[in-house]
Coordinates of N, CA and C in Angstrom, one line a residue:
M289 N 128.2 80.7 72.1 CA 127.2 81.7 71.5 C 126.3 82.4 72.4
S290 N 125.6 81.8 73.2 CA 125.0 82.2 74.5 C 125.8 82.7 75.3
T291 N 126.7 82.6 75.4 CA 127.9 83.5 76.6 C 128.0 84.8 75.7
I292 N 128.1 85.0 74.6 CA 128.3 86.2 73.7 C 127.1 87.2 74.2
L293 N 125.9 86.7 73.7 CA 124.7 87.0 74.0 C 124.5 87.6 75.4
L294 N 124.8 86.6 76.2 CA 124.6 87.0 77.6 C 125.6 88.1 78.1
I295 N 126.7 88.1 77.6 CA 127.4 89.5 77.9 C 126.9 90.6 77.4
V296 N 126.6 90.8 76.3 CA 126.1 92.0 75.6 C 124.9 92.0 76.2
F297 N 123.8 91.4 76.7 CA 122.5 91.6 77.6 C 122.9 92.3 78.3
L298 N 123.8 92.0 79.4 CA 124.2 92.3 80.5 C 125.1 93.7 80.5
L299 N 125.5 94.2 79.3 CA 126.2 95.6 78.9 C 125.0 96.4 78.7
V300 N 123.7 95.9 77.6 CA 122.8 96.6 77.2 C 122.0 97.1 78.5
T301 N 121.8 96.0 79.7 CA 120.9 96.1 80.6 C 121.6 97.4 81.5
L302 N 123.1 97.4 81.6 CA 123.6 98.2 82.6 C 123.7 99.6 81.8
A303 N 123.8 99.9 80.6 CA 123.6 101.0 79.8 C 122.0 101.3 80.0
L304 N 121.1 100.7 80.0 CA 119.9 101.0 80.2 C 119.2 101.9 81.8
I305 N 120.1 101.1 82.6 CA 120.0 101.6 83.9 C 120.6 102.8 84.1
G306 N 121.5 103.2 83.4 CA 122.5 104.3 83.2 C 121.9 105.4 82.6
V307 N 121.1 105.1 81.7 CA 120.4 106.2 81.1 C 119.0 106.7 81.7
I308 N 118.7 105.5 82.4 CA 117.5 106.0 83.2 C 117.5 106.8 84.5
L309 N 118.8 106.5 85.4 CA 119.2 107.1 86.3 C 119.4 108.7 85.7
V310 N 120.2 108.8 84.8 CA 120.7 110.1 84.3 C 119.4 111.1 83.9
Q311 N 118.4 110.5 83.5 CA 117.1 111.3 83.1 C 116.5 112.1 84.4
R312 N 115.8 113.3 84.0 CA 115.4 114.1 84.8 C 113.7 113.5 84.9
S313 N 113.7 113.6 86.2 CA 112.1 113.1 86.5 C 111.2 114.4 86.1
E314 N 109.9 113.9 86.2 CA 108.9 115.2 86.1 C 108.9 116.2 87.1
G315 N 109.3 116.0 88.2 CA 109.4 116.6 89.3 C 110.4 117.3 89.7
G316 N 111.4 116.9 88.9 CA 112.8 117.6 89.2 C 113.8 116.3 89.7
G317 N 113.4 115.5 90.7 CA 113.9 114.5 91.2 C 115.1 114.8 91.9
L318 N 116.4 114.3 91.9 CA 117.2 114.6 92.6 C 118.2 115.6 91.9
G319 N 117.7 116.4 90.6 CA 118.3 117.3 90.1 C 119.6 116.9 89.3
I320 N 119.8 115.7 89.4 CA 121.2 115.1 88.3 C 121.0 115.6 86.8
G321 N 119.8 115.6 86.2 CA 119.8 115.9 84.7 C 119.4 117.4 84.7
S322 N 119.7 118.2 85.5 CA 119.9 119.6 85.4 C 120.9 120.3 85.3
S323 N 120.6 121.4 84.2 CA 121.9 121.9 83.6 C 122.5 123.2 84.8
Q324 N 121.9 123.2 86.1 CA 122.3 124.5 86.9 C 123.9 124.2 87.3
G325 N 124.5 122.9 87.5 CA 126.1 122.5 88.0 C 126.7 122.4 86.7
M326 N 126.0 122.4 85.4 CA 126.9 121.9 84.1 C 127.5 122.9 83.3
G327 N 127.0 124.1 83.8 CA 127.2 125.3 82.6 C 126.3 125.0 81.5
N328 N 125.2 124.6 81.5 CA 124.4 124.4 80.1 C 125.1 123.5 78.9
F329 N 125.7 122.7 79.4 CA 126.1 121.8 78.4 C 125.5 121.2 77.6
M330 N 124.4 120.8 77.5 CA 123.4 120.3 76.5 C 122.0 121.2 76.9
G331 N 121.1 121.5 75.9 CA 120.1 122.4 76.3 C 119.0 121.3 76.7
G332 N 118.1 121.9 77.8 CA 117.0 120.6 78.3 C 116.3 120.1 77.8
R333 N 116.0 120.4 76.4 CA 114.9 119.9 75.2 C 116.0 119.0 74.5
G334 N 117.0 119.0 74.2 CA 117.9 118.4 73.5 C 118.4 117.3 74.1
T335 N 118.5 117.0 75.4 CA 119.1 116.3 76.3 C 117.8 115.4 76.6
A336 N 116.7 116.0 76.7 CA 115.3 114.8 77.1 C 115.1 114.1 76.0
N337 N 115.0 114.5 74.4 CA 115.0 113.9 73.3 C 116.0 113.0 73.3
L338 N 117.0 113.1 73.3 CA 118.5 112.2 73.2 C 118.1 111.0 74.2
L339 N 117.8 111.2 75.4 CA 117.9 110.5 76.4 C 116.2 109.5 76.3
T340 N 115.4 110.1 75.9 CA 114.0 109.6 75.7 C 114.3 108.4 74.4
R341 N 114.8 108.7 73.2 CA 115.4 108.1 72.0 C 116.1 106.8 72.6
T342 N 117.4 107.0 73.4 CA 118.2 106.1 73.9 C 117.6 105.3 74.9
T343 N 116.7 105.6 75.3 CA 116.1 104.6 76.4 C 115.0 103.9 75.5
A344 N 114.6 104.3 74.7 CA 113.4 103.4 73.7 C 114.4 102.4 73.0
I345 N 115.6 102.7 72.6 CA 116.2 101.7 71.5 C 116.8 100.7 72.4
L346 N 117.4 101.1 73.7 CA 117.8 100.2 74.7 C 116.8 99.2 75.2
G347 N 115.9 99.8 75.1 CA 114.7 99.1 76.0 C 114.3 98.0 74.8
T348 N 114.3 98.4 73.6 CA 113.8 97.4 72.5 C 114.7 96.6 72.8
I349 N 116.0 96.4 72.5 CA 117.2 96.0 72.4 C 117.2 94.6 73.6
F350 N 117.1 95.4 74.7 CA 116.6 94.6 76.0 C 115.9 93.3 75.7
F351 N 114.5 93.7 75.3 CA 113.6 92.9 75.1 C 114.0 91.8 74.0
V352 N 114.1 92.2 72.9 CA 114.5 91.1 72.0 C 115.9 90.4 72.3
M353 N 116.8 90.9 73.2 CA 117.6 90.0 73.7 C 117.2 88.7 74.6
A354 N 116.5 89.4 75.7 CA 115.8 88.7 76.6 C 115.2 87.4 76.0
L355 N 114.0 87.8 74.6 CA 113.4 87.0 74.2 C 114.3 85.8 73.4
A356 N 115.3 86.6 72.8 CA 116.4 85.4 72.0 C 117.1 84.4 73.1
L357 N 117.3 84.8 74.3 CA 117.9 84.0 75.0 C 117.1 83.2 75.7
A358 N 115.9 83.6 75.7 CA 114.9 82.4 76.2 C 114.8 81.4 75.6
L359 N 114.7 81.6 74.1 CA 114.2 80.8 73.0 C 115.6 79.9 72.7
L360 N 116.5 80.6 72.9 CA 117.8 79.6 72.4 C 118.2 78.5 73.7
H361 N 117.3 78.8 75.1 CA 117.6 78.0 76.0 C 116.6 77.0 76.4
R362 N 115.5 77.3 75.3 CA 114.2 76.5 75.4 C 114.3 74.9 75.2
G363 N 114.3 74.3 76.7 CA 114.5 72.9 76.1 C 115.7 72.3 76.4
T364 N 116.8 73.1 76.8 CA 118.2 72.7 77.0 C 118.5 71.7 78.2
S365 N 117.5 72.2 79.3 CA 117.9 71.4 80.3 C 116.9 69.9 80.3
Q366 N 117.9 69.1 80.9 CA 116.9 67.6 80.9 C 116.3 67.5 82.2
Q367 N 116.8 67.9 83.3 CA 116.1 68.1 84.6 C 115.3 69.3 84.8
S368 N 114.4 68.9 85.9 CA 113.9 70.1 86.2 C 114.6 70.8 87.0
R369 N 114.3 72.1 87.1 CA 115.1 72.9 87.9 C 114.3 73.8 88.9
S370 N 113.2 73.2 89.1 CA 112.2 73.9 89.7 C 112.1 73.6 91.5
I371 N 112.2 74.5 92.2 CA 112.6 74.2 93.6 C 111.1 73.4 94.1
L372 N 110.0 73.3 93.6 CA 109.0 72.8 94.0 C 108.8 71.4 93.8
D373 N 109.9 70.9 92.5 CA 109.7 69.6 92.3 C 111.3 68.8 93.1
A374 N 111.8 69.7 93.7 CA 113.0 69.1 93.9 C 112.8 68.2 95.3
A375 N 113.4 67.0 95.6 CA 113.2 66.3 96.6 C 113.6 66.8 97.9
P376 N 113.2 66.8 99.0 CA 113.3 67.6 100.4 C 114.6 66.6 101.0
P377 N 115.7 67.3 101.4 CA 116.9 66.8 101.7 C 116.4 66.0 102.8
P378 N 117.5 65.0 103.1 CA 117.3 63.8 104.1 C 117.4 64.5 105.2
A379 N 116.4 64.1 106.5 CA 116.5 64.3 107.8 C 117.6 64.1 108.4
A380 N 118.0 65.3 109.0 CA 119.2 64.7 110.2 C 119.0 64.4 111.2
T381 N 119.9 63.4 111.8 CA 119.6 62.8 113.0 C 119.8 63.5 114.3
A382 N 119.2 63.9 115.4 CA 119.7 64.4 116.3 C 120.9 63.6 117.0
P383 N 121.9 64.2 117.6 CA 122.9 63.4 118.5 C 122.3 62.8 119.3
A384 N 122.9 62.1 119.9 CA 122.3 61.3 121.4 C 122.6 62.2 122.3
V385 N 121.7 62.1 123.4 CA 122.1 63.0 124.5 C 122.5 62.2 125.4
P386 N 123.7 62.3 126.1 CA 124.3 61.0 127.2 C 123.3 61.4 128.5
A387 N 123.5 59.9 128.9 CA 122.6 60.0 130.0 C 123.0 60.2 131.3
L388 N 122.2 61.0 132.3 CA 122.9 61.7 133.4 C 123.2 60.6 134.4
P389 N 124.1 60.1 135.2 CA 124.3 59.5 136.2 C 123.0 59.8 137.3
A390 N 122.8 58.7 137.8 CA 121.7 58.9 138.9 C 122.0 59.6 140.1
V391 N 121.1 60.5 140.5 CA 121.7 61.1 141.8 C 121.0 60.4 143.0
P392 N 121.9 60.0 144.0 CA 121.0 59.0 145.4 C 120.2 60.1 146.1
T393 N 119.3 59.8 146.5 CA 118.6 60.3 147.4 C 118.8 60.0 149.0
N394 N 118.6 60.7 149.7 CA 119.1 60.5 151.2 C 117.9 60.6 152.0

């Protein structure tokens, strides 16, 4: 069950990212959402309303699914997964340095 929810959550996340990137910013941005090169495919006002509504719906689904996944996995882990609670790794010993032969002095 959680695998299916996680896959749907990933798809909703990717769709939300795509819808946000397609939207035209207030200052014009990169001009991705403009109708200059699209032959007036969709009107500016209609596109803005559709994308705004889609963003709101996908955002709501995103938050609901995030809460559902968090509640679904609440308390399923028996051991602590915090990096602060982990034991430090064992200290590695340095290799022994071979002794150099004594140089005779004349």
